[in-house]
CSV table of C-alpha atoms in Angstrom, one decimal:
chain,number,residue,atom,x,y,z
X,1,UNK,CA,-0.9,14.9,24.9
X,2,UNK,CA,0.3,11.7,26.3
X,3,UNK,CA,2.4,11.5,22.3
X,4,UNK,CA,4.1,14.2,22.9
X,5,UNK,CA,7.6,13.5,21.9
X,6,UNK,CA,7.5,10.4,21.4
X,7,UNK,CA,9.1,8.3,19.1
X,8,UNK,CA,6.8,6.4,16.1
X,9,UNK,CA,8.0,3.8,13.5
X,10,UNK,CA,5.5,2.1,10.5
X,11,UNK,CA,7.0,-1.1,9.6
X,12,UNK,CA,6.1,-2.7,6.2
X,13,UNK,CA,8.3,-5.9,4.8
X,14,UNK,CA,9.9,-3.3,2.4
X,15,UNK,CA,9.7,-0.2,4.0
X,16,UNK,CA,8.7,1.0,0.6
X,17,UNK,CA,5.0,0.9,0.3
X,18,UNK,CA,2.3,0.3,3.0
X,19,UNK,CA,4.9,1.6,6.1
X,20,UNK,CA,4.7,4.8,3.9
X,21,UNK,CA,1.0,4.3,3.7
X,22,UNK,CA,0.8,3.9,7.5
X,23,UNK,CA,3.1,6.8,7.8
X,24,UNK,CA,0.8,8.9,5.8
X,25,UNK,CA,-2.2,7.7,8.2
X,26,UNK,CA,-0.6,8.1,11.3
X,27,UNK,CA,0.3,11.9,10.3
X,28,UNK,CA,-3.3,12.6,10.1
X,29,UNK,CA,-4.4,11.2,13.1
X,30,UNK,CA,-1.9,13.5,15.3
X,31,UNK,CA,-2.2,16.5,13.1
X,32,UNK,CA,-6.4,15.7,13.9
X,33,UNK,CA,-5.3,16.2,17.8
X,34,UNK,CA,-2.4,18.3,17.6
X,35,UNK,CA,0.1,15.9,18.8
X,36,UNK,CA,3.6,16.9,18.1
X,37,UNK,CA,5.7,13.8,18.1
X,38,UNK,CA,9.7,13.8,18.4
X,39,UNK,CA,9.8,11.1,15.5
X,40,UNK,CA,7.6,9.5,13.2
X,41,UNK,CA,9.5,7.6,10.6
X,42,UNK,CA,8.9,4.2,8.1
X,43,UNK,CA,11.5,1.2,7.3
X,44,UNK,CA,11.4,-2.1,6.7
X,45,UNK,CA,10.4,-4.9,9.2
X,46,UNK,CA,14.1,-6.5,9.2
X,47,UNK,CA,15.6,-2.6,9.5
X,48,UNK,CA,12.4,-1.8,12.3
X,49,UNK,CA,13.3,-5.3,14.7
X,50,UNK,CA,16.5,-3.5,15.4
X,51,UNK,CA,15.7,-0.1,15.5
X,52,UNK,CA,12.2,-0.3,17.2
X,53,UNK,CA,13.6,-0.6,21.1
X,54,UNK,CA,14.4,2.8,20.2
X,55,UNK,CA,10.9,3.5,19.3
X,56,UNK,CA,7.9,4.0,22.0
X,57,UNK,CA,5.4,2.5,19.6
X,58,UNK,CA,5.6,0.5,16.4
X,59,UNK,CA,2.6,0.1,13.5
X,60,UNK,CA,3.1,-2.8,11.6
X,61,UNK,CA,0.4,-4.8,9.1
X,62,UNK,CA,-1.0,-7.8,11.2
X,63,UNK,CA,1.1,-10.0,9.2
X,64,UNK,CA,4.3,-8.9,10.5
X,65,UNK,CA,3.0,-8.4,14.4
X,66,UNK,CA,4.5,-11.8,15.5
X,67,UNK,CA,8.0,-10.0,14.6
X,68,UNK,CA,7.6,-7.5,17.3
X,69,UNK,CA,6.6,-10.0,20.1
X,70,UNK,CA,10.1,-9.1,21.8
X,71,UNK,CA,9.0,-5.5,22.4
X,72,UNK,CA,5.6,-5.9,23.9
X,73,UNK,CA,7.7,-7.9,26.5
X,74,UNK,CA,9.8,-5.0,27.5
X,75,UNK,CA,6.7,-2.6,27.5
X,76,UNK,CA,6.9,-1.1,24.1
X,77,UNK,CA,3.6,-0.4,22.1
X,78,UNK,CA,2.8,-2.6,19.2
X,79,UNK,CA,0.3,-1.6,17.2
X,80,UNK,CA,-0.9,-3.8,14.4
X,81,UNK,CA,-2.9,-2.8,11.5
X,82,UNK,CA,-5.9,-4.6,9.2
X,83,UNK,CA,-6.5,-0.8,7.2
X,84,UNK,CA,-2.7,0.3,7.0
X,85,UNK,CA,-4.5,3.5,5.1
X,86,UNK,CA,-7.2,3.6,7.8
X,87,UNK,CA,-6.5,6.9,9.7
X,88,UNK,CA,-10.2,5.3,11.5
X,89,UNK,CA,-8.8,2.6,12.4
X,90,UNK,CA,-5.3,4.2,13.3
X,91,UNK,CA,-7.2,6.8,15.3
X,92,UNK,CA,-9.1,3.5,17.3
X,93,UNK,CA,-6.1,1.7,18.1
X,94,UNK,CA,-4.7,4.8,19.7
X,95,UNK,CA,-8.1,5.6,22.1
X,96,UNK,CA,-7.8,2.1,22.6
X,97,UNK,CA,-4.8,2.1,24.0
X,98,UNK,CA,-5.5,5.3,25.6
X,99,UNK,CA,-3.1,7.4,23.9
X,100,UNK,CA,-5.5,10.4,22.4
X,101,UNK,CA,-5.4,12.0,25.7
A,1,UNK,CA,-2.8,16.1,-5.3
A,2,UNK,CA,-1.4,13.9,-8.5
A,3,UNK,CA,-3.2,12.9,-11.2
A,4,UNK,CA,-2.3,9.1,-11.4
A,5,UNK,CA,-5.2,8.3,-14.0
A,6,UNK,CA,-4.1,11.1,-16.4
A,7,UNK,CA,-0.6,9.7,-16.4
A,8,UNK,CA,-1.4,5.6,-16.2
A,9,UNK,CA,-3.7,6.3,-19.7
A,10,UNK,CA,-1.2,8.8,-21.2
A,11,UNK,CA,2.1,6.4,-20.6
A,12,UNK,CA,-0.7,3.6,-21.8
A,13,UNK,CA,0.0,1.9,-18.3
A,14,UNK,CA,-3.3,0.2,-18.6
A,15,UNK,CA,-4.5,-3.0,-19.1
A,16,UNK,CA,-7.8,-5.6,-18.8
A,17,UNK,CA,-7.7,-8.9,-18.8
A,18,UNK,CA,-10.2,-11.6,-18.2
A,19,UNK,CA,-8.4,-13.5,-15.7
A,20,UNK,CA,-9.4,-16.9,-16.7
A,21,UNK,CA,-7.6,-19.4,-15.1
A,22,UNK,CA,-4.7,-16.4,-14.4
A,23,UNK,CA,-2.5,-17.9,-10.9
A,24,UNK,CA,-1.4,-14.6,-8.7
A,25,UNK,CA,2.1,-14.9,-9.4
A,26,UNK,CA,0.9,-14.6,-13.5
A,27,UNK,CA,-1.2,-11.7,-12.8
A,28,UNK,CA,1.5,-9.7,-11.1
A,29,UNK,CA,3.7,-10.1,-14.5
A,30,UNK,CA,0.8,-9.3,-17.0
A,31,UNK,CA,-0.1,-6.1,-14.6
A,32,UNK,CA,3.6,-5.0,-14.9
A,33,UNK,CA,4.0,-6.0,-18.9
A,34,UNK,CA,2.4,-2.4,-19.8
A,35,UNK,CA,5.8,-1.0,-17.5
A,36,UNK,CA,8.1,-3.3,-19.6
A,37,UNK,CA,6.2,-2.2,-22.8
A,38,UNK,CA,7.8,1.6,-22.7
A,39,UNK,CA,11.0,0.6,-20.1
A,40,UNK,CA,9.6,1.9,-17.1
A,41,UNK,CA,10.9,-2.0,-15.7
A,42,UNK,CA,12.8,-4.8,-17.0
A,43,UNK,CA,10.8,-7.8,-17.9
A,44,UNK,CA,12.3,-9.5,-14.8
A,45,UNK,CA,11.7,-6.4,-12.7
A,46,UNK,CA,7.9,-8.3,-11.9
A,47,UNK,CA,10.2,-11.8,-10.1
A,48,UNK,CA,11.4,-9.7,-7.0
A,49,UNK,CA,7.5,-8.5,-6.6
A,50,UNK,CA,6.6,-12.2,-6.3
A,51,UNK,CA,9.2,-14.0,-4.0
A,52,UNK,CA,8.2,-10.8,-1.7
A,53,UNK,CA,4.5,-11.6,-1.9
A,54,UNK,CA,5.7,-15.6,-1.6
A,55,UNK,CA,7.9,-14.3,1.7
A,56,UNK,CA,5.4,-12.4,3.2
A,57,UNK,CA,2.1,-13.7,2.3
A,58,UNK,CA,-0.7,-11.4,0.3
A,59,UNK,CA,-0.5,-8.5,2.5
A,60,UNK,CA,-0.3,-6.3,-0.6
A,61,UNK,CA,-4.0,-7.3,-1.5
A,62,UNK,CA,-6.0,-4.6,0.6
A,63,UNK,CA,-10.1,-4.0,0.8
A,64,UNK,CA,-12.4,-3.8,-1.9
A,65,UNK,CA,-10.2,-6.7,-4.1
A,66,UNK,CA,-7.4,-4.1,-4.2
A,67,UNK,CA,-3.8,-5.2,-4.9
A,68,UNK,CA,-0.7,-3.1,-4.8
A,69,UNK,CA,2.1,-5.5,-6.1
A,70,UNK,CA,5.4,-4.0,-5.3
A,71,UNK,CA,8.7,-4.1,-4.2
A,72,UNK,CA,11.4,-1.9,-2.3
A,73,UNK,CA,12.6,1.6,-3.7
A,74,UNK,CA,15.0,1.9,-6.2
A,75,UNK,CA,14.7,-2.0,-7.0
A,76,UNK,CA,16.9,-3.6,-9.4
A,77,UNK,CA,15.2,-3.4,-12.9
A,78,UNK,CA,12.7,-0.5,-11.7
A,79,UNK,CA,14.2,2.1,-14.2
A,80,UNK,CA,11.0,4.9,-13.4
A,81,UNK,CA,8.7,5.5,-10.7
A,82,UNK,CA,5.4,4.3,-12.5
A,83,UNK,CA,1.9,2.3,-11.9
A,84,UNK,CA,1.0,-0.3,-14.0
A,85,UNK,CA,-2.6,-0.5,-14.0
A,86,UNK,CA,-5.0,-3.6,-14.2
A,87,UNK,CA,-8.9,-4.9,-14.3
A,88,UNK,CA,-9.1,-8.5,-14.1
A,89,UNK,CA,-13.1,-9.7,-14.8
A,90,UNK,CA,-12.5,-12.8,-12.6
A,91,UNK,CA,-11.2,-12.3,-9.2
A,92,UNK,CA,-7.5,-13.4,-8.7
A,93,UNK,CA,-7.1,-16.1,-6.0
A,94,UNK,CA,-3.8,-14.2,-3.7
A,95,UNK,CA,-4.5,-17.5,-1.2
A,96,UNK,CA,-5.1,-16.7,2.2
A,97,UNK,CA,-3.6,-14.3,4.9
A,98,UNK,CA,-2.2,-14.8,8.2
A,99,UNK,CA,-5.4,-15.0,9.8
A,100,UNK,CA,-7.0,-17.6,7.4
A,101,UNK,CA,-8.9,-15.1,4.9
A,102,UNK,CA,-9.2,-15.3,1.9
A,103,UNK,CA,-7.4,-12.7,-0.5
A,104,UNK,CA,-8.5,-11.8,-3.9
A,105,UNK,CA,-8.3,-9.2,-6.0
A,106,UNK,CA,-9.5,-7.7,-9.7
A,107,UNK,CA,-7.9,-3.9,-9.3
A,108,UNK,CA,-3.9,-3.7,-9.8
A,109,UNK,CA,-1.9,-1.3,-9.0
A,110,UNK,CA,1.2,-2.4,-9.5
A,111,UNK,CA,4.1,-0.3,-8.3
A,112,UNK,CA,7.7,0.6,-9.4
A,113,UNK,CA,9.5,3.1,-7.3
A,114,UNK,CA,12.5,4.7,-9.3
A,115,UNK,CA,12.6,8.3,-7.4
A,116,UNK,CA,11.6,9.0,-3.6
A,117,UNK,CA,9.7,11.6,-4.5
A,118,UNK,CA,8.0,9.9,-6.9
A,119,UNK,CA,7.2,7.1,-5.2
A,120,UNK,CA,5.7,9.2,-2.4
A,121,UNK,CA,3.3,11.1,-4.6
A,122,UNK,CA,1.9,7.8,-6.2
A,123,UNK,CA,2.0,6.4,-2.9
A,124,UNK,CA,0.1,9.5,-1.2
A,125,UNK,CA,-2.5,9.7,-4.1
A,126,UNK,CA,-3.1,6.1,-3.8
A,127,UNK,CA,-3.9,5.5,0.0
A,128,UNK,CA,-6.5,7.9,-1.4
A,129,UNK,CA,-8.0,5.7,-3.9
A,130,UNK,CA,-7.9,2.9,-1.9
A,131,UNK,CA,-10.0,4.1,0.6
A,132,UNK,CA,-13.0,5.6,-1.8
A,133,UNK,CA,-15.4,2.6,-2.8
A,134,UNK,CA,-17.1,4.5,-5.5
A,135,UNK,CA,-14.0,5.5,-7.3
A,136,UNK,CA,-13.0,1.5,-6.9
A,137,UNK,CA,-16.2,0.4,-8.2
A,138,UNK,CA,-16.3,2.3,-11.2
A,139,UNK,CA,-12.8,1.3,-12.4
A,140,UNK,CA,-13.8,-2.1,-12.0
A,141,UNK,CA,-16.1,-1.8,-14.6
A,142,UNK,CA,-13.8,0.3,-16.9
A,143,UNK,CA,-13.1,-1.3,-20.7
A,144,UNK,CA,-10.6,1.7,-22.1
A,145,UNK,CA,-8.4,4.8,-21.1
A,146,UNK,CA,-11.8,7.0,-21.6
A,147,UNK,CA,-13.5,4.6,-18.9
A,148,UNK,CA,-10.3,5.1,-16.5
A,149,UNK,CA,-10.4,8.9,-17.0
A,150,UNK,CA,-14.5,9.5,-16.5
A,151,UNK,CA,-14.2,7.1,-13.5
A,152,UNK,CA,-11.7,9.7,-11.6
A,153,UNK,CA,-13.4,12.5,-13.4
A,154,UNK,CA,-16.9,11.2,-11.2
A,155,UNK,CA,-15.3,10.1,-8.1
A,156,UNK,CA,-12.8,12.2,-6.8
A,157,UNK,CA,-11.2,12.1,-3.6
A,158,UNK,CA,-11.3,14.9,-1.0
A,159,UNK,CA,-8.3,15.5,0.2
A,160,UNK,CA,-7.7,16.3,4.1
């Protein structure tokens, strides 16, 4: 699986309520395929714009997309959420992107 | 899974309201009041959920009118992990998000997050919730704690 080992962050302004949310999501979708990540963790936005070019993809509510602009440029995955509960729409993003493979 | 609804009616975390000419930021502090009420929070503890929501826009109202007012973990003035729960007849304008629509809600769940553990229980059962319509619907149209209770009792959520 093209996830394998790599390293997930949720980003929420807190880190306190829809990251974990998102978290909770994203754990679905990869137990669904069997993917066995290195890292999948949840933090604040401000804490996540430092630590996410240590990351290989980033889920963030649409709202707080415009804060990760910096790491599409240098080829990280942003991910924004409408659902961040929506393992549906988690498990979309990610066949969009063609990562379920 | 835990049983929010058994502990929001038992701790009396419950409220309705009408929601008559009730602004956002007012509806936040009445959905918190029945946290002050047995010192879950302190009667300020409800400020720090609005500046957040006026920082970063309504992103705490999800689907189905849904709204999960909250704040970081272990928050000043958040003394227990607890949910103050809320029905609002009229639909509470949150303004609009980032994409230009519209926000409303008339469910609260609002959210103080004493404990990690805690937290992550409420936190795991209510992604739950928020997902199931049915459940949604029904507590919309709930009047008491019996109402709360028989609306989980009918709708439960299957867990994955």
């Amino acid at each position: 699986m093209k996830l394998d080992n790599k390293k997930i962050l949720a980003c929420c302004a807190n880190g306190a309520g829809s990251s974990l949310m998102m978290e909770n999501a994203i754990k679905k979708v990869f137990n669904r395929y069997g993917i066995k990540v290195a890292e999948l963790r949840h933090c604040s936005v401000s804490e996540g714009k430092s630590a996410a070019k240590n990351y290989d993809i980033v889920f963030c509510a649409r709202t707080f997309a415009k804060n990760f602009d910096d790491l599409v440029k240098i080829g990280k995955t942003v991910i924004p959420l409408k659902n961040v509960m929506s393992d549906k729409e988690i498990e979309a993003a990610l066949q969009e992107a063609d990562l379920l493979n | 899974m835990k049983d929010i609804f058994k502990e929001i009616v038992e701790k009396k975390h419950y409220r309705f309201i009408s929601g008559e000419n009730v602004s956002w930021q007012e509806a936040v502090r009445l959905s918190a009041e029945t946290l002050v009420a047995d010192g879950s929070v302190s009667p300020d503890f409800y400020k720090q959920i609005v500046s957040c929501i006026e920082k970063y826009g309504p992103y705490v109202v999800f689907d189905y009118n849904v709204a999960m007012p909250h704040t970081t973990e272990n928050a000043d003035g958040a003394y227990k992990s607890a949910i103050g729960f809320m029905v609002s007849e009229k639909l509470i304008d949150f303004g609009c998000d980032e994409d230009g629509e519209k926000k409303e809600a008339n469910l609260f769940f609002t959210l103080s997050s004493a404990s990690s553990e805690e937290h992550m229980e409420n936190i795991m059962a209510l992604s739950q919730y928020f997902m199931n319509e049915d459940l949604l619907n029904a507590l919309k149209k709930a009047k008491s704690g019996e109402d709360i209770l028989a609306a989980a009792a009918a709708y439960p959520c299957e867990e994955e």
